[in-house]
mmCIF file of C-alpha atoms in Angstrom:
data_model
loop_
_atom_site.group_PDB
_atom_site.id
_atom_site.type_symbol
_atom_site.label_atom_id
_atom_site.label_comp_id
_atom_site.label_asym_id
_atom_site.label_seq_id
_atom_site.Cartn_x
_atom_site.Cartn_y
_atom_site.Cartn_z
ATOM 1 C CA MET Y 1 -14.093 -62.698 -39.045
ATOM 2 C CA GLN Y 2 -17.101 -61.001 -40.612
ATOM 3 C CA GLU Y 3 -16.889 -59.446 -44.045
ATOM 4 C CA GLY Y 4 -16.288 -55.704 -43.917
ATOM 5 C CA LEU Y 5 -14.335 -55.610 -40.661
ATOM 6 C CA ASN Y 6 -11.095 -54.909 -42.564
ATOM 7 C CA GLY Y 7 -8.877 -56.592 -40.000
ATOM 8 C CA PHE Y 8 -10.669 -55.296 -36.903
ATOM 9 C CA PRO Y 9 -11.935 -57.957 -34.471
ATOM 10 C CA HIS Y 10 -15.227 -56.150 -33.765
ATOM 11 C CA TRP Y 11 -17.459 -53.534 -35.355
ATOM 12 C CA MET Y 12 -17.258 -51.369 -32.248
ATOM 13 C CA LEU Y 13 -13.483 -51.036 -32.509
ATOM 14 C CA LYS Y 14 -13.679 -50.434 -36.257
ATOM 15 C CA GLU Y 15 -16.272 -47.718 -35.759
ATOM 16 C CA ILE Y 16 -14.211 -46.057 -33.026
ATOM 17 C CA PHE Y 17 -11.360 -45.809 -35.531
ATOM 18 C CA GLU Y 18 -13.724 -44.503 -38.240
ATOM 19 C CA GLN Y 19 -14.551 -41.387 -36.225
ATOM 20 C CA PRO Y 20 -12.010 -39.029 -37.839
ATOM 21 C CA ASP Y 21 -13.430 -39.803 -41.287
ATOM 22 C CA ALA Y 22 -17.011 -39.485 -40.016
ATOM 23 C CA LEU Y 23 -16.231 -36.087 -38.497
ATOM 24 C CA ASP Y 24 -14.510 -35.005 -41.715
ATOM 25 C CA ARG Y 25 -17.596 -35.887 -43.748
ATOM 26 C CA THR Y 26 -19.942 -34.208 -41.290
ATOM 27 C CA LEU Y 27 -17.979 -30.957 -41.256
ATOM 28 C CA ALA Y 28 -17.700 -30.928 -45.052
ATOM 29 C CA ALA Y 29 -21.440 -31.460 -45.490
ATOM 30 C CA TYR Y 30 -22.480 -28.238 -43.793
ATOM 31 C CA GLY Y 31 -21.512 -25.289 -45.918
ATOM 32 C CA ALA Y 32 -23.317 -21.945 -45.993
ATOM 33 C CA SER Y 33 -26.030 -23.036 -48.453
ATOM 34 C CA VAL Y 34 -26.971 -26.089 -46.397
ATOM 35 C CA LEU Y 35 -27.132 -24.061 -43.188
ATOM 36 C CA ALA Y 36 -29.489 -21.381 -44.555
ATOM 37 C CA PRO Y 37 -32.601 -23.222 -43.241
ATOM 38 C CA VAL Y 38 -30.902 -23.520 -39.843
ATOM 39 C CA GLN Y 39 -30.331 -19.773 -39.684
ATOM 40 C CA GLN Y 40 -33.985 -19.194 -40.535
ATOM 41 C CA TRP Y 41 -35.057 -21.733 -37.887
ATOM 42 C CA LEU Y 42 -32.950 -19.967 -35.242
ATOM 43 C CA GLU Y 43 -34.533 -16.553 -35.855
ATOM 44 C CA GLY Y 44 -36.335 -15.394 -32.741
ATOM 45 C CA VAL Y 45 -35.434 -18.493 -30.734
ATOM 46 C CA GLN Y 46 -34.701 -17.603 -27.109
ATOM 47 C CA GLU Y 47 -35.302 -20.975 -25.517
ATOM 48 C CA ILE Y 48 -34.713 -24.561 -26.665
ATOM 49 C CA VAL Y 49 -35.706 -27.951 -25.311
ATOM 50 C CA ILE Y 50 -33.549 -30.870 -26.448
ATOM 51 C CA ALA Y 51 -35.363 -34.215 -26.250
ATOM 52 C CA ALA Y 52 -33.299 -37.375 -26.627
ATOM 53 C CA SER Y 53 -32.452 -40.731 -25.066
ATOM 54 C CA GLY Y 54 -29.275 -42.628 -24.215
ATOM 55 C CA SER Y 55 -26.068 -41.367 -25.814
ATOM 56 C CA SER Y 56 -28.012 -38.806 -27.846
ATOM 57 C CA ARG Y 57 -29.196 -37.197 -24.624
ATOM 58 C CA HIS Y 58 -25.595 -36.911 -23.447
ATOM 59 C CA ALA Y 59 -24.775 -35.083 -26.687
ATOM 60 C CA GLY Y 60 -27.674 -32.796 -25.821
ATOM 61 C CA LEU Y 61 -26.184 -32.097 -22.381
ATOM 62 C CA VAL Y 62 -22.990 -30.891 -24.050
ATOM 63 C CA ALA Y 63 -25.015 -28.749 -26.462
ATOM 64 C CA GLU Y 64 -26.941 -27.219 -23.561
ATOM 65 C CA LEU Y 65 -23.801 -25.549 -22.220
ATOM 66 C CA ILE Y 66 -22.418 -24.580 -25.625
ATOM 67 C CA LEU Y 67 -25.663 -22.930 -26.716
ATOM 68 C CA GLU Y 68 -26.031 -21.099 -23.409
ATOM 69 C CA ASP Y 69 -22.385 -20.034 -23.155
ATOM 70 C CA ARG Y 70 -21.822 -19.142 -26.802
ATOM 71 C CA ALA Y 71 -25.227 -17.958 -27.976
ATOM 72 C CA GLY Y 72 -27.075 -16.924 -24.825
ATOM 73 C CA ILE Y 73 -29.981 -19.278 -25.536
ATOM 74 C CA HIS Y 74 -31.584 -20.941 -22.529
ATOM 75 C CA VAL Y 75 -31.641 -24.723 -23.002
ATOM 76 C CA ASP Y 76 -33.304 -27.578 -21.132
ATOM 77 C CA VAL Y 77 -32.403 -31.182 -21.898
ATOM 78 C CA GLU Y 78 -35.241 -33.618 -21.382
ATOM 79 C CA TYR Y 79 -35.404 -37.393 -21.461
ATOM 80 C CA ALA Y 80 -37.487 -38.024 -24.564
ATOM 81 C CA SER Y 81 -39.568 -40.557 -22.637
ATOM 82 C CA GLU Y 82 -40.495 -37.835 -20.103
ATOM 83 C CA TYR Y 83 -41.073 -34.989 -22.558
ATOM 84 C CA VAL Y 84 -44.679 -35.917 -23.292
ATOM 85 C CA TYR Y 85 -45.556 -35.553 -19.598
ATOM 86 C CA ARG Y 86 -44.300 -31.973 -19.299
ATOM 87 C CA SER Y 87 -46.680 -29.023 -18.999
ATOM 88 C CA GLU Y 88 -47.858 -27.911 -22.429
ATOM 89 C CA ALA Y 89 -48.027 -24.290 -21.278
ATOM 90 C CA ARG Y 90 -44.336 -24.470 -20.338
ATOM 91 C CA LEU Y 91 -43.212 -26.318 -23.445
ATOM 92 C CA LYS Y 92 -44.931 -23.990 -25.918
ATOM 93 C CA GLN Y 93 -42.391 -21.280 -25.154
ATOM 94 C CA ALA Y 94 -39.460 -23.272 -26.517
ATOM 95 C CA ALA Y 95 -38.227 -24.501 -29.860
ATOM 96 C CA VAL Y 96 -37.484 -28.236 -29.843
ATOM 97 C CA ILE Y 97 -34.456 -30.197 -31.024
ATOM 98 C CA VAL Y 98 -34.706 -33.980 -31.154
ATOM 99 C CA VAL Y 99 -31.539 -36.060 -31.422
ATOM 100 C CA SER Y 100 -31.540 -39.721 -32.460
ATOM 101 C CA GLN Y 101 -29.041 -41.920 -34.297
ATOM 102 C CA SER Y 102 -31.742 -43.873 -36.117
ATOM 103 C CA GLY Y 103 -34.355 -41.147 -36.355
ATOM 104 C CA GLU Y 104 -36.905 -43.785 -35.372
ATOM 105 C CA THR Y 105 -36.511 -43.992 -31.567
ATOM 106 C CA ALA Y 106 -40.091 -44.338 -30.321
ATOM 107 C CA ASP Y 107 -39.852 -41.986 -27.325
ATOM 108 C CA THR Y 108 -38.025 -39.300 -29.284
ATOM 109 C CA LEU Y 109 -40.398 -39.554 -32.224
ATOM 110 C CA ALA Y 110 -43.329 -39.147 -29.819
ATOM 111 C CA ALA Y 111 -41.668 -36.023 -28.398
ATOM 112 C CA LEU Y 112 -41.226 -34.597 -31.896
ATOM 113 C CA ARG Y 113 -44.856 -35.237 -32.761
ATOM 114 C CA LYS Y 114 -46.093 -33.626 -29.544
ATOM 115 C CA ALA Y 115 -43.942 -30.567 -30.256
ATOM 116 C CA LYS Y 116 -45.410 -30.273 -33.740
ATOM 117 C CA GLU Y 117 -48.948 -30.624 -32.375
ATOM 118 C CA MET Y 118 -48.265 -27.649 -30.098
ATOM 119 C CA GLY Y 119 -46.951 -25.585 -33.002
ATOM 120 C CA GLN Y 120 -43.349 -25.456 -31.818
ATOM 121 C CA LYS Y 121 -40.398 -25.047 -34.138
ATOM 122 C CA THR Y 122 -38.699 -28.430 -34.528
ATOM 123 C CA LEU Y 123 -35.246 -29.509 -35.664
ATOM 124 C CA ALA Y 124 -34.028 -33.106 -35.909
ATOM 125 C CA ILE Y 125 -30.462 -34.395 -35.811
ATOM 126 C CA THR Y 126 -30.248 -37.985 -37.029
ATOM 127 C CA ASN Y 127 -27.872 -40.314 -38.847
ATOM 128 C CA VAL Y 128 -30.520 -41.389 -41.366
ATOM 129 C CA ALA Y 129 -31.714 -38.785 -43.867
ATOM 130 C CA THR Y 130 -34.814 -40.824 -44.769
ATOM 131 C CA SER Y 131 -35.907 -41.448 -41.165
ATOM 132 C CA SER Y 132 -39.276 -40.450 -39.728
ATOM 133 C CA MET Y 133 -37.750 -37.660 -37.644
ATOM 134 C CA ALA Y 134 -35.831 -36.239 -40.589
ATOM 135 C CA ARG Y 135 -39.026 -36.197 -42.660
ATOM 136 C CA GLU Y 136 -41.328 -34.780 -39.998
ATOM 137 C CA ALA Y 137 -39.188 -32.056 -38.381
ATOM 138 C CA ASP Y 138 -39.225 -28.510 -39.765
ATOM 139 C CA VAL Y 139 -35.456 -28.733 -40.330
ATOM 140 C CA ALA Y 140 -33.303 -31.869 -40.390
ATOM 141 C CA LEU Y 141 -29.541 -32.193 -40.057
ATOM 142 C CA THR Y 142 -27.916 -35.523 -40.863
ATOM 143 C CA THR Y 143 -24.691 -36.695 -39.279
ATOM 144 C CA GLN Y 144 -22.395 -38.292 -41.806
ATOM 145 C CA ALA Y 145 -21.332 -41.161 -39.544
ATOM 146 C CA GLY Y 146 -22.309 -43.857 -42.011
ATOM 147 C CA VAL Y 147 -23.861 -47.151 -40.978
ATOM 148 C CA GLU Y 148 -23.115 -47.995 -37.342
ATOM 149 C CA LYS Y 149 -23.407 -51.751 -36.802
ATOM 150 C CA ALA Y 150 -22.301 -52.095 -33.175
ATOM 151 C CA ILE Y 151 -25.053 -51.400 -30.661
ATOM 152 C CA PRO Y 152 -22.877 -49.083 -28.488
ATOM 153 C CA ALA Y 153 -22.878 -45.656 -30.156
ATOM 154 C CA THR Y 154 -19.444 -44.279 -31.032
ATOM 155 C CA LYS Y 155 -19.093 -42.420 -34.318
ATOM 156 C CA SER Y 156 -22.761 -41.411 -34.284
ATOM 157 C CA PHE Y 157 -22.164 -39.752 -30.901
ATOM 158 C CA THR Y 158 -19.113 -37.691 -31.861
ATOM 159 C CA THR Y 159 -20.748 -36.540 -35.093
ATOM 160 C CA GLN Y 160 -23.795 -35.464 -33.066
ATOM 161 C CA LEU Y 161 -21.471 -33.419 -30.859
ATOM 162 C CA LEU Y 162 -20.027 -31.766 -33.950
ATOM 163 C CA LEU Y 163 -23.397 -30.941 -35.510
ATOM 164 C CA LEU Y 164 -24.662 -29.467 -32.256
ATOM 165 C CA ALA Y 165 -21.506 -27.329 -32.094
ATOM 166 C CA VAL Y 166 -22.207 -26.192 -35.670
ATOM 167 C CA LEU Y 167 -25.710 -25.226 -34.564
ATOM 168 C CA ALA Y 168 -24.295 -23.223 -31.646
ATOM 169 C CA GLU Y 169 -21.838 -21.511 -33.994
ATOM 170 C CA GLN Y 170 -24.706 -20.458 -36.250
ATOM 171 C CA ALA Y 171 -26.715 -19.167 -33.294
ATOM 172 C CA ALA Y 172 -23.759 -17.158 -31.979
ATOM 173 C CA ALA Y 173 -23.058 -15.634 -35.391
ATOM 174 C CA GLN Y 174 -26.704 -14.671 -35.809
ATOM 175 C CA ARG Y 175 -26.562 -12.801 -32.506
ATOM 176 C CA GLY Y 176 -23.259 -11.090 -33.273
ATOM 177 C CA LEU Y 177 -21.393 -13.053 -30.591
ATOM 178 C CA PRO Y 178 -17.831 -14.419 -30.802
ATOM 179 C CA ALA Y 179 -17.531 -17.640 -32.772
ATOM 180 C CA ILE Y 180 -15.691 -20.814 -31.815
ATOM 181 C CA GLY Y 181 -14.067 -20.897 -35.264
ATOM 182 C CA LEU Y 182 -15.080 -24.446 -36.107
ATOM 183 C CA GLU Y 183 -13.837 -24.294 -39.690
ATOM 184 C CA LYS Y 184 -10.267 -23.860 -38.406
ATOM 185 C CA VAL Y 185 -10.307 -25.767 -35.121
ATOM 186 C CA VAL Y 186 -12.242 -28.920 -36.015
ATOM 187 C CA PRO Y 187 -9.905 -30.032 -38.843
ATOM 188 C CA GLN Y 188 -7.044 -29.812 -36.333
ATOM 189 C CA ILE Y 189 -9.010 -31.901 -33.833
ATOM 190 C CA ILE Y 190 -9.767 -34.495 -36.507
ATOM 191 C CA THR Y 191 -6.085 -34.703 -37.474
ATOM 192 C CA GLN Y 192 -5.128 -35.097 -33.826
ATOM 193 C CA MET Y 193 -7.723 -37.810 -33.241
ATOM 194 C CA ARG Y 194 -6.505 -39.785 -36.238
ATOM 195 C CA ALA Y 195 -2.904 -39.581 -35.014
ATOM 196 C CA TRP Y 196 -3.703 -40.390 -31.386
ATOM 197 C CA LEU Y 197 -6.070 -43.336 -31.866
ATOM 198 C CA PRO Y 198 -3.352 -46.039 -32.050
ATOM 199 C CA ARG Y 199 -1.702 -44.616 -28.928
ATOM 200 C CA TRP Y 200 -5.011 -44.502 -27.066
ATOM 201 C CA GLN Y 201 -5.702 -48.085 -28.062
ATOM 202 C CA GLN Y 202 -2.466 -49.277 -26.467
ATOM 203 C CA VAL Y 203 -2.647 -47.163 -23.300
ATOM 204 C CA VAL Y 204 -6.323 -47.858 -22.630
ATOM 205 C CA ALA Y 205 -5.906 -51.602 -23.163
ATOM 206 C CA VAL Y 206 -3.313 -51.644 -20.373
ATOM 207 C CA ALA Y 207 -5.490 -49.536 -18.049
ATOM 208 C CA ALA Y 208 -8.505 -51.778 -18.660
ATOM 209 C CA GLY Y 209 -6.415 -54.845 -17.932
ATOM 210 C CA ARG Y 210 -5.419 -53.455 -14.547
ATOM 211 C CA LEU Y 211 -9.022 -52.645 -13.627
ATOM 212 C CA GLN Y 212 -10.631 -55.761 -15.088
ATOM 213 C CA ALA Y 213 -11.704 -57.147 -11.692
ATOM 214 C CA ALA Y 214 -13.634 -54.037 -10.646
ATOM 215 C CA GLU Y 215 -17.409 -54.411 -10.364
ATOM 216 C CA THR Y 216 -18.414 -50.756 -10.069
ATOM 217 C CA PHE Y 217 -17.041 -47.451 -11.389
ATOM 218 C CA LEU Y 218 -17.780 -43.782 -10.843
ATOM 219 C CA PHE Y 219 -17.166 -41.379 -13.745
ATOM 220 C CA LEU Y 220 -16.717 -37.728 -12.788
ATOM 221 C CA GLY Y 221 -16.612 -34.474 -14.743
ATOM 222 C CA ARG Y 222 -17.505 -30.776 -14.486
ATOM 223 C CA GLY Y 223 -19.272 -28.585 -17.024
ATOM 224 C CA VAL Y 224 -19.421 -30.126 -20.492
ATOM 225 C CA HIS Y 225 -17.255 -32.928 -19.151
ATOM 226 C CA TYR Y 226 -20.037 -34.094 -16.840
ATOM 227 C CA ALA Y 227 -21.969 -35.127 -19.948
ATOM 228 C CA ILE Y 228 -18.953 -37.128 -21.111
ATOM 229 C CA ALA Y 229 -18.712 -38.742 -17.670
ATOM 230 C CA ARG Y 230 -22.328 -39.836 -18.141
ATOM 231 C CA GLU Y 231 -21.534 -41.136 -21.609
ATOM 232 C CA GLY Y 232 -18.457 -43.013 -20.390
ATOM 233 C CA ALA Y 233 -20.503 -44.682 -17.659
ATOM 234 C CA LEU Y 234 -23.220 -45.660 -20.125
ATOM 235 C CA LYS Y 235 -20.674 -47.111 -22.545
ATOM 236 C CA LEU Y 236 -19.166 -49.223 -19.777
ATOM 237 C CA LYS Y 237 -22.564 -50.461 -18.564
ATOM 238 C CA GLU Y 238 -23.957 -51.425 -21.930
ATOM 239 C CA SER Y 239 -20.724 -52.891 -23.312
ATOM 240 C CA SER Y 240 -19.292 -54.808 -20.350
ATOM 241 C CA TYR Y 241 -22.247 -55.240 -17.943
ATOM 242 C CA ILE Y 242 -20.261 -53.484 -15.213
ATOM 243 C CA HIS Y 243 -22.149 -51.103 -12.943
ATOM 244 C CA ALA Y 244 -21.085 -47.497 -13.529
ATOM 245 C CA GLU Y 245 -22.520 -44.077 -12.774
ATOM 246 C CA GLY Y 246 -21.630 -40.622 -14.050
ATOM 247 C CA TYR Y 247 -21.747 -37.654 -11.672
ATOM 248 C CA PRO Y 248 -20.752 -34.001 -11.662
ATOM 249 C CA SER Y 249 -17.437 -33.920 -9.799
ATOM 250 C CA GLY Y 250 -18.819 -31.450 -7.268
ATOM 251 C CA GLU Y 251 -21.624 -33.840 -6.316
ATOM 252 C CA LEU Y 252 -19.346 -36.676 -5.227
ATOM 253 C CA LYS Y 253 -19.185 -35.517 -1.618
ATOM 254 C CA HIS Y 254 -22.983 -35.162 -1.457
ATOM 255 C CA GLY Y 255 -23.596 -38.885 -1.088
ATOM 256 C CA PRO Y 256 -21.749 -40.969 -3.691
ATOM 257 C CA ASN Y 257 -18.481 -40.596 -1.768
ATOM 258 C CA ALA Y 258 -19.800 -43.270 0.608
ATOM 259 C CA LEU Y 259 -19.123 -45.746 -2.209
ATOM 260 C CA VAL Y 260 -15.535 -44.660 -2.777
ATOM 261 C CA GLY Y 261 -12.729 -46.902 -1.594
ATOM 262 C CA THR Y 262 -10.025 -49.234 -2.785
ATOM 263 C CA LYS Y 263 -12.515 -51.333 -4.780
ATOM 264 C CA THR Y 264 -14.318 -48.461 -6.507
ATOM 265 C CA PRO Y 265 -12.231 -47.001 -9.335
ATOM 266 C CA LEU Y 266 -12.855 -43.408 -10.366
ATOM 267 C CA VAL Y 267 -12.610 -42.257 -13.967
ATOM 268 C CA MET Y 268 -11.998 -38.513 -13.793
ATOM 269 C CA LEU Y 269 -12.303 -36.080 -16.698
ATOM 270 C CA ALA Y 270 -9.430 -33.695 -15.978
ATOM 271 C CA THR Y 271 -8.810 -31.940 -19.285
ATOM 272 C CA VAL Y 272 -8.420 -28.163 -19.417
ATOM 273 C CA ASP Y 273 -8.411 -25.279 -21.876
ATOM 274 C CA HIS Y 274 -5.699 -22.978 -20.512
ATOM 275 C CA ASN Y 275 -7.110 -20.096 -22.589
ATOM 276 C CA ASP Y 276 -10.452 -20.279 -20.757
ATOM 277 C CA ALA Y 277 -10.496 -18.928 -17.185
ATOM 278 C CA GLU Y 278 -13.580 -20.935 -16.203
ATOM 279 C CA SER Y 279 -12.015 -24.096 -17.577
ATOM 280 C CA VAL Y 280 -8.886 -23.474 -15.507
ATOM 281 C CA LEU Y 281 -10.987 -22.962 -12.363
ATOM 282 C CA ARG Y 282 -12.861 -26.185 -13.051
ATOM 283 C CA TYR Y 283 -9.575 -28.017 -13.577
ATOM 284 C CA GLU Y 284 -8.171 -26.763 -10.271
ATOM 285 C CA LYS Y 285 -11.228 -28.100 -8.455
ATOM 286 C CA VAL Y 286 -10.850 -31.460 -10.200
ATOM 287 C CA MET Y 287 -7.217 -31.637 -9.089
ATOM 288 C CA GLN Y 288 -8.231 -30.963 -5.489
ATOM 289 C CA LEU Y 289 -10.873 -33.681 -5.661
ATOM 290 C CA MET Y 290 -8.375 -36.075 -7.192
ATOM 291 C CA GLN Y 291 -6.015 -35.411 -4.298
ATOM 292 C CA ASP Y 292 -8.811 -36.068 -1.786
ATOM 293 C CA MET Y 293 -9.851 -39.304 -3.499
ATOM 294 C CA ARG Y 294 -6.267 -40.507 -3.651
ATOM 295 C CA ALA Y 295 -6.119 -40.058 0.130
ATOM 296 C CA GLN Y 296 -9.198 -42.284 0.401
ATOM 297 C CA GLY Y 297 -7.395 -45.020 -1.514
ATOM 298 C CA ALA Y 298 -9.554 -44.933 -4.639
ATOM 299 C CA PRO Y 299 -7.905 -46.166 -7.853
ATOM 300 C CA ILE Y 300 -7.994 -43.235 -10.302
ATOM 301 C CA LEU Y 301 -7.948 -43.290 -14.092
ATOM 302 C CA ALA Y 302 -7.573 -39.722 -15.372
ATOM 303 C CA ILE Y 303 -8.292 -38.347 -18.831
ATOM 304 C CA ALA Y 304 -6.029 -35.297 -18.958
ATOM 305 C CA ASN Y 305 -4.089 -32.990 -21.241
ATOM 306 C CA GLU Y 306 -0.886 -34.121 -22.854
ATOM 307 C CA GLY Y 307 2.016 -33.460 -20.502
ATOM 308 C CA ASP Y 308 -0.121 -32.816 -17.399
ATOM 309 C CA VAL Y 309 2.360 -33.725 -14.657
ATOM 310 C CA GLN Y 310 -0.036 -32.777 -11.851
ATOM 311 C CA ALA Y 311 -2.736 -35.194 -13.002
ATOM 312 C CA ALA Y 312 -0.135 -37.863 -13.713
ATOM 313 C CA ALA Y 313 1.220 -37.579 -10.163
ATOM 314 C CA LEU Y 314 -2.223 -37.995 -8.593
ATOM 315 C CA ALA Y 315 -3.720 -40.683 -10.831
ATOM 316 C CA ASP Y 316 -2.897 -44.378 -10.897
ATOM 317 C CA ALA Y 317 -3.217 -44.324 -14.676
ATOM 318 C CA ILE Y 318 -3.572 -41.475 -17.136
ATOM 319 C CA VAL Y 319 -4.754 -41.230 -20.723
ATOM 320 C CA GLU Y 320 -3.548 -38.033 -22.354
ATOM 321 C CA VAL Y 321 -5.431 -36.082 -25.002
ATOM 322 C CA PRO Y 322 -4.223 -33.115 -27.073
ATOM 323 C CA ALA Y 323 -5.264 -29.573 -26.207
ATOM 324 C CA ALA Y 324 -8.480 -28.143 -27.658
ATOM 325 C CA PRO Y 325 -11.009 -25.376 -26.908
ATOM 326 C CA GLU Y 326 -13.149 -26.151 -23.851
ATOM 327 C CA HIS Y 327 -16.404 -26.766 -25.703
ATOM 328 C CA LEU Y 328 -14.761 -29.087 -28.240
ATOM 329 C CA LEU Y 329 -12.724 -31.164 -25.780
ATOM 330 C CA PRO Y 330 -15.626 -33.644 -25.416
ATOM 331 C CA ILE Y 331 -15.115 -34.792 -29.018
ATOM 332 C CA LEU Y 332 -11.588 -35.900 -28.131
ATOM 333 C CA GLU Y 333 -11.914 -37.071 -24.544
ATOM 334 C CA VAL Y 334 -14.843 -39.409 -25.153
ATOM 335 C CA VAL Y 335 -12.783 -41.608 -27.489
ATOM 336 C CA PRO Y 336 -10.552 -43.109 -24.751
ATOM 337 C CA LEU Y 337 -13.726 -43.823 -22.756
ATOM 338 C CA GLN Y 338 -15.197 -45.687 -25.725
ATOM 339 C CA LEU Y 339 -12.004 -47.720 -25.937
ATOM 340 C CA PHE Y 340 -12.084 -48.359 -22.187
ATOM 341 C CA ALA Y 341 -15.600 -49.803 -22.435
ATOM 342 C CA TYR Y 342 -14.504 -51.918 -25.389
ATOM 343 C CA PHE Y 343 -11.471 -53.426 -23.654
ATOM 344 C CA MET Y 344 -13.348 -54.022 -20.397
ATOM 345 C CA ALA Y 345 -15.984 -55.914 -22.394
ATOM 346 C CA ILE Y 346 -13.680 -58.122 -24.431
ATOM 347 C CA GLY Y 347 -11.673 -58.836 -21.282
ATOM 348 C CA ARG Y 348 -14.832 -60.486 -19.960
ATOM 349 C CA GLY Y 349 -15.583 -62.374 -23.140
ATOM 350 C CA ILE Y 350 -18.631 -60.273 -24.027
ATOM 351 C CA ASP Y 351 -19.916 -59.820 -27.574
ATOM 352 C CA VAL Y 352 -19.395 -56.077 -27.536
ATOM 353 C CA ASP Y 353 -21.216 -55.544 -30.828
ATOM 354 C CA LYS Y 354 -24.426 -57.126 -29.527
ATOM 355 C CA PRO Y 355 -24.756 -56.662 -25.752
ATOM 356 C CA ARG Y 356 -27.560 -58.618 -24.104
ATOM 357 C CA ASN Y 357 -31.068 -57.165 -23.879
ATOM 358 C CA LEU Y 358 -30.212 -54.214 -26.142
ATOM 359 C CA VAL Y 359 -31.093 -53.229 -29.709
ATOM 360 C CA LYS Y 360 -29.639 -50.558 -31.958
ATOM 361 C CA SER Y 361 -32.885 -48.660 -32.372
ATOM 362 C CA VAL Y 362 -35.569 -48.712 -29.664
ATOM 363 C CA VAL Y 363 -38.708 -48.480 -31.797
ATOM 364 C CA VAL Y 364 -41.202 -49.524 -29.093
ATOM 365 C CA GLU Y 365 -41.858 -47.648 -25.855
#
């Protein structure tokens, strides 16, 4: 066992369990004085483009909905590798946020530099305060994830989600709109995550064992949960070499349903915020889809609220998560998906910390 693993068999599992502490540090780092440059950066911003790749782009997809719903700012999320090909006339209207764990990702750094050339406001979210992006952006926010040694992103992803939520909170406050109340809610979420991690580890290990023979998965979610479906699929692909795709739940019947059958498991994001009418509507549609897919014979793994008897009755296996506000549920529900990718990988004898053909930081295009 490598030095520093502290009893964990792999860095990926250790880093999954480090997420509560990483979130604690990230929340603590952003008091009013630190956020003053962010408030100045947000002044006059009506439109934002988020440029990122991989897991960081999925964090951007969550932020897109939070910023639009909470702060009324129009957001587009662009693949960093495609950003440089967009119309300059169109891009000049927007402020630009780049998101990268390393702060050195070649495509994302190129997007940042193009934005600066066009005179756009730029903000970087990275995990390395001394990185090129952190130095070159107008404003830089650093996640406090600490060094992440496994190639699959875990704690860097959830801390990105938190920082983007902090940004949305600042934007909402600046516009006199209702706040999420991060300073009260996030500590509760962190406490819950810390308490639930051992339970998730046990439940997910069993679910992964039952699905170990599957060769393709579909991950489904609506709203902010679609982004987490994409992230769950990416984690499974890069960790275990199993084909997986993430789709909006409502798109399944527009083509992908042809793949669904007894040999195509579905991982369905079925959490709900009962205090949010739109979340409840989304949940009801997910339950209907789950019922339809059960009739087609598809094995279903559901990520659902604690005590959800409806989801439990329809799914073949269920991983429960504690209740949370709609826009913060992704921070909790992604953790079981990280664990699922981990257990699927080690079940196939794969070095989950160093998957083939991948590197931690893609510094060449």
